[in-house]
Amino acid sequence: MFTAPSPSTHDAFSHIYRDHHGWLLNWLWRKLGCRSGAADLAQDTFTRVLTADAAGGLREPRAYLSRVANNLLVNHWRHLGLEREYLAALASQPELLAPSPEEQAMMMETLYRIDAMLQRLSDKARQVFLMAQLEGLPYADIGSRLSISERMVKKYMAQAMFECALALPADAA
């Protein structure tokens, strides 16, 4: 739930927005090469700053804004890559097997959720999860490959399964 910022936070945010929005928009435009995409990401950046209630204590607003915007940009590019790979896989299927536009949208949303879940995992937990799920390796083999105990494999799998549960849509739980 979103709560309204305090008056001092609102003033600090307004000041940062007014002083740095144009700069951020141009910075994103140079990175993306697309004015409308840059505008969307700039808006998302300032929304994150506002909801994080971070505007009041910023000494280096441009550094903070560029970090938040860069993280959003990386996610944007990752989503584009997922879409390209999905569309390429879809194009290789016979037309009769092609999913409807609604099914395609649902699959893309699922891919985004899986990608976000994998990004929240540590490198080891991600490796363990992928080895177990994609390669079907037993925990002992995963432990041997990664030079970790079977107990740690179980711990990493528990972390991954917890993230999977968090990634489920609310109506699926």
mmCIF file of C-alpha atoms in Angstrom:
data_model
loop_
_atom_site.group_PDB
_atom_site.id
_atom_site.type_symbol
_atom_site.label_atom_id
_atom_site.label_comp_id
_atom_site.label_asym_id
_atom_site.label_seq_id
_atom_site.Cartn_x
_atom_site.Cartn_y
_atom_site.Cartn_z
ATOM 1 C CA MET A 1 0.000 0.000 0.000
ATOM 2 C CA PHE A 2 1.305 3.446 -0.934
ATOM 3 C CA THR A 3 1.258 6.154 1.728
ATOM 4 C CA ALA A 4 1.522 9.827 0.946
ATOM 5 C CA PRO A 5 4.972 11.309 1.534
ATOM 6 C CA SER A 6 5.438 13.799 4.354
ATOM 7 C CA PRO A 7 5.565 17.504 3.392
ATOM 8 C CA SER A 8 9.354 17.636 3.781
ATOM 9 C CA THR A 9 9.778 14.523 1.647
ATOM 10 C CA HIS A 10 7.395 15.972 -0.913
ATOM 11 C CA ASP A 11 9.430 19.205 -1.073
ATOM 12 C CA ALA A 12 12.719 17.301 -1.416
ATOM 13 C CA PHE A 13 11.246 15.079 -4.112
ATOM 14 C CA SER A 14 9.799 18.061 -6.009
ATOM 15 C CA HIS A 15 13.179 19.771 -5.892
ATOM 16 C CA ILE A 16 15.018 16.679 -7.190
ATOM 17 C CA TYR A 17 12.407 16.095 -9.887
ATOM 18 C CA ARG A 18 12.474 19.692 -11.065
ATOM 19 C CA ASP A 19 16.283 19.923 -11.045
ATOM 20 C CA HIS A 20 17.140 16.515 -12.512
ATOM 21 C CA HIS A 21 14.249 15.218 -14.627
ATOM 22 C CA GLY A 22 15.525 16.769 -17.869
ATOM 23 C CA TRP A 23 19.036 15.497 -17.256
ATOM 24 C CA LEU A 24 17.783 11.958 -16.489
ATOM 25 C CA LEU A 25 15.509 11.928 -19.519
ATOM 26 C CA ASN A 26 18.424 12.866 -21.812
ATOM 27 C CA TRP A 27 20.727 10.356 -20.104
ATOM 28 C CA LEU A 28 18.202 7.561 -20.679
ATOM 29 C CA TRP A 29 17.498 8.725 -24.231
ATOM 30 C CA ARG A 30 21.200 8.411 -25.076
ATOM 31 C CA LYS A 31 21.247 4.889 -23.614
ATOM 32 C CA LEU A 32 18.013 3.714 -25.254
ATOM 33 C CA GLY A 33 17.818 5.763 -28.417
ATOM 34 C CA CYS A 34 14.071 6.023 -27.900
ATOM 35 C CA ARG A 35 12.416 9.142 -26.478
ATOM 36 C CA SER A 36 9.195 7.424 -25.329
ATOM 37 C CA GLY A 37 11.078 4.534 -23.705
ATOM 38 C CA ALA A 38 13.357 7.025 -21.966
ATOM 39 C CA ALA A 39 10.319 8.937 -20.682
ATOM 40 C CA ASP A 40 8.795 5.730 -19.313
ATOM 41 C CA LEU A 41 12.011 4.725 -17.548
ATOM 42 C CA ALA A 42 12.509 8.243 -16.157
ATOM 43 C CA GLN A 43 8.989 8.108 -14.744
ATOM 44 C CA ASP A 44 9.662 4.673 -13.257
ATOM 45 C CA THR A 45 12.906 5.959 -11.742
ATOM 46 C CA PHE A 46 11.216 8.858 -9.997
ATOM 47 C CA THR A 47 8.396 6.572 -8.858
ATOM 48 C CA ARG A 48 10.996 4.306 -7.230
ATOM 49 C CA VAL A 49 12.653 7.302 -5.548
ATOM 50 C CA LEU A 50 9.305 8.494 -4.232
ATOM 51 C CA THR A 51 8.120 5.096 -2.994
ATOM 52 C CA ALA A 52 11.503 4.391 -1.380
ATOM 53 C CA ASP A 53 11.193 7.724 0.446
ATOM 54 C CA ALA A 54 14.829 8.341 -0.521
ATOM 55 C CA ALA A 55 14.595 11.938 -1.758
ATOM 56 C CA GLY A 56 15.141 13.611 1.604
ATOM 57 C CA GLY A 57 18.651 12.373 2.325
ATOM 58 C CA LEU A 58 20.288 12.394 -1.106
ATOM 59 C CA ARG A 59 23.640 14.162 -1.256
ATOM 60 C CA GLU A 60 24.337 13.094 -4.841
ATOM 61 C CA PRO A 61 20.938 12.925 -6.555
ATOM 62 C CA ARG A 62 22.307 12.299 -10.035
ATOM 63 C CA ALA A 63 24.408 9.372 -8.872
ATOM 64 C CA TYR A 64 21.401 7.853 -7.116
ATOM 65 C CA LEU A 65 19.047 8.531 -10.027
ATOM 66 C CA SER A 66 21.480 7.068 -12.546
ATOM 67 C CA ARG A 67 21.911 3.923 -10.419
ATOM 68 C CA VAL A 68 18.147 3.389 -10.084
ATOM 69 C CA ALA A 69 17.625 4.167 -13.787
ATOM 70 C CA ASN A 70 20.461 1.870 -14.817
ATOM 71 C CA ASN A 71 18.925 -1.003 -12.833
ATOM 72 C CA LEU A 72 15.609 -0.371 -14.579
ATOM 73 C CA LEU A 73 17.418 -0.204 -17.918
ATOM 74 C CA VAL A 74 19.102 -3.570 -17.302
ATOM 75 C CA ASN A 75 15.703 -5.095 -16.484
ATOM 76 C CA HIS A 76 14.259 -3.501 -19.636
ATOM 77 C CA TRP A 77 17.012 -5.007 -21.803
ATOM 78 C CA ARG A 78 16.665 -8.389 -20.075
ATOM 79 C CA HIS A 79 12.930 -8.374 -20.842
ATOM 80 C CA LEU A 80 13.612 -7.483 -24.473
ATOM 81 C CA GLY A 81 16.071 -10.378 -24.691
ATOM 82 C CA LEU A 82 13.524 -12.768 -23.216
ATOM 83 C CA GLU A 83 10.913 -11.555 -25.681
ATOM 84 C CA ARG A 84 13.291 -12.004 -28.641
ATOM 85 C CA GLU A 85 14.186 -15.530 -27.548
ATOM 86 C CA TYR A 86 10.558 -16.438 -26.958
ATOM 87 C CA LEU A 87 9.474 -15.041 -30.323
ATOM 88 C CA ALA A 88 12.311 -16.887 -32.072
ATOM 89 C CA ALA A 89 11.252 -20.161 -30.415
ATOM 90 C CA LEU A 90 7.655 -19.426 -31.329
ATOM 91 C CA ALA A 91 8.582 -18.745 -34.961
ATOM 92 C CA SER A 92 10.231 -22.160 -35.192
ATOM 93 C CA GLN A 93 6.972 -23.920 -34.236
ATOM 94 C CA PRO A 94 4.487 -25.085 -36.861
ATOM 95 C CA GLU A 95 1.654 -22.578 -37.236
ATOM 96 C CA LEU A 96 -0.946 -25.031 -35.926
ATOM 97 C CA LEU A 97 0.914 -25.259 -32.615
ATOM 98 C CA ALA A 98 1.315 -21.496 -32.211
ATOM 99 C CA PRO A 99 -0.348 -20.173 -29.043
ATOM 100 C CA SER A 100 -2.972 -17.445 -29.183
ATOM 101 C CA PRO A 101 -1.960 -13.835 -28.427
ATOM 102 C CA GLU A 102 -3.457 -14.207 -24.931
ATOM 103 C CA GLU A 103 -1.436 -17.368 -24.303
ATOM 104 C CA GLN A 104 1.678 -15.621 -25.603
ATOM 105 C CA ALA A 105 1.126 -12.712 -23.196
ATOM 106 C CA MET A 106 0.649 -15.143 -20.297
ATOM 107 C CA MET A 107 3.831 -17.006 -21.242
ATOM 108 C CA MET A 108 5.814 -13.762 -21.424
ATOM 109 C CA GLU A 109 4.539 -12.751 -17.973
ATOM 110 C CA THR A 110 5.580 -16.165 -16.664
ATOM 111 C CA LEU A 111 9.051 -15.773 -18.197
ATOM 112 C CA TYR A 112 9.383 -12.336 -16.554
ATOM 113 C CA ARG A 113 8.435 -13.827 -13.185
ATOM 114 C CA ILE A 114 10.921 -16.683 -13.566
ATOM 115 C CA ASP A 115 13.661 -14.279 -14.632
ATOM 116 C CA ALA A 116 12.974 -11.982 -11.674
ATOM 117 C CA MET A 117 12.983 -14.946 -9.303
ATOM 118 C CA LEU A 118 16.304 -16.202 -10.662
ATOM 119 C CA GLN A 119 17.830 -12.729 -10.332
ATOM 120 C CA ARG A 120 16.883 -12.598 -6.629
ATOM 121 C CA LEU A 121 18.838 -15.796 -5.922
ATOM 122 C CA SER A 122 22.526 -15.861 -5.061
ATOM 123 C CA ASP A 123 24.812 -17.257 -7.763
ATOM 124 C CA LYS A 124 25.182 -20.611 -5.959
ATOM 125 C CA ALA A 125 21.449 -20.954 -5.286
ATOM 126 C CA ARG A 126 20.720 -20.150 -8.945
ATOM 127 C CA GLN A 127 23.251 -22.763 -10.113
ATOM 128 C CA VAL A 128 21.858 -25.394 -7.751
ATOM 129 C CA PHE A 129 18.266 -24.693 -8.807
ATOM 130 C CA LEU A 130 19.041 -24.778 -12.531
ATOM 131 C CA MET A 131 21.120 -27.963 -12.242
ATOM 132 C CA ALA A 132 18.307 -29.676 -10.358
ATOM 133 C CA GLN A 133 15.472 -28.411 -12.539
ATOM 134 C CA LEU A 134 17.008 -28.341 -16.016
ATOM 135 C CA GLU A 135 19.549 -31.131 -15.809
ATOM 136 C CA GLY A 136 17.651 -33.302 -13.324
ATOM 137 C CA LEU A 137 20.778 -33.912 -11.276
ATOM 138 C CA PRO A 138 20.525 -35.497 -7.840
ATOM 139 C CA TYR A 139 21.623 -33.329 -4.923
ATOM 140 C CA ALA A 140 24.783 -35.394 -4.355
ATOM 141 C CA ASP A 141 25.924 -34.814 -7.951
ATOM 142 C CA ILE A 142 25.179 -31.088 -7.715
ATOM 143 C CA GLY A 143 27.194 -30.906 -4.514
ATOM 144 C CA SER A 144 30.125 -32.686 -6.161
ATOM 145 C CA ARG A 145 30.066 -30.399 -9.209
ATOM 146 C CA LEU A 146 29.924 -27.228 -7.111
ATOM 147 C CA SER A 147 32.212 -28.489 -4.327
ATOM 148 C CA ILE A 148 29.579 -27.976 -1.649
ATOM 149 C CA SER A 149 27.913 -30.361 0.779
ATOM 150 C CA GLU A 150 24.606 -32.010 0.030
ATOM 151 C CA ARG A 151 23.237 -30.121 3.039
ATOM 152 C CA MET A 152 24.133 -26.806 1.339
ATOM 153 C CA VAL A 153 22.491 -28.022 -1.884
ATOM 154 C CA LYS A 154 19.294 -28.628 0.114
ATOM 155 C CA LYS A 155 19.586 -25.183 1.707
ATOM 156 C CA TYR A 156 20.003 -23.506 -1.701
ATOM 157 C CA MET A 157 17.070 -25.475 -3.112
ATOM 158 C CA ALA A 158 14.915 -24.381 -0.174
ATOM 159 C CA GLN A 159 15.824 -20.752 -0.913
ATOM 160 C CA ALA A 160 14.970 -21.230 -4.576
ATOM 161 C CA MET A 161 11.653 -22.902 -3.800
ATOM 162 C CA PHE A 162 10.768 -20.069 -1.433
ATOM 163 C CA GLU A 163 11.451 -17.552 -4.221
ATOM 164 C CA CYS A 164 9.350 -19.674 -6.590
ATOM 165 C CA ALA A 165 6.452 -19.513 -4.142
ATOM 166 C CA LEU A 166 6.812 -15.731 -3.912
ATOM 167 C CA ALA A 167 6.823 -15.486 -7.706
ATOM 168 C CA LEU A 168 3.481 -17.264 -8.053
ATOM 169 C CA PRO A 169 0.547 -15.032 -8.976
ATOM 170 C CA ALA A 170 -1.801 -14.329 -6.050
ATOM 171 C CA ASP A 171 -4.618 -16.387 -7.591
ATOM 172 C CA ALA A 172 -2.359 -19.449 -8.013
ATOM 173 C CA ALA A 173 -1.503 -19.765 -4.328
#
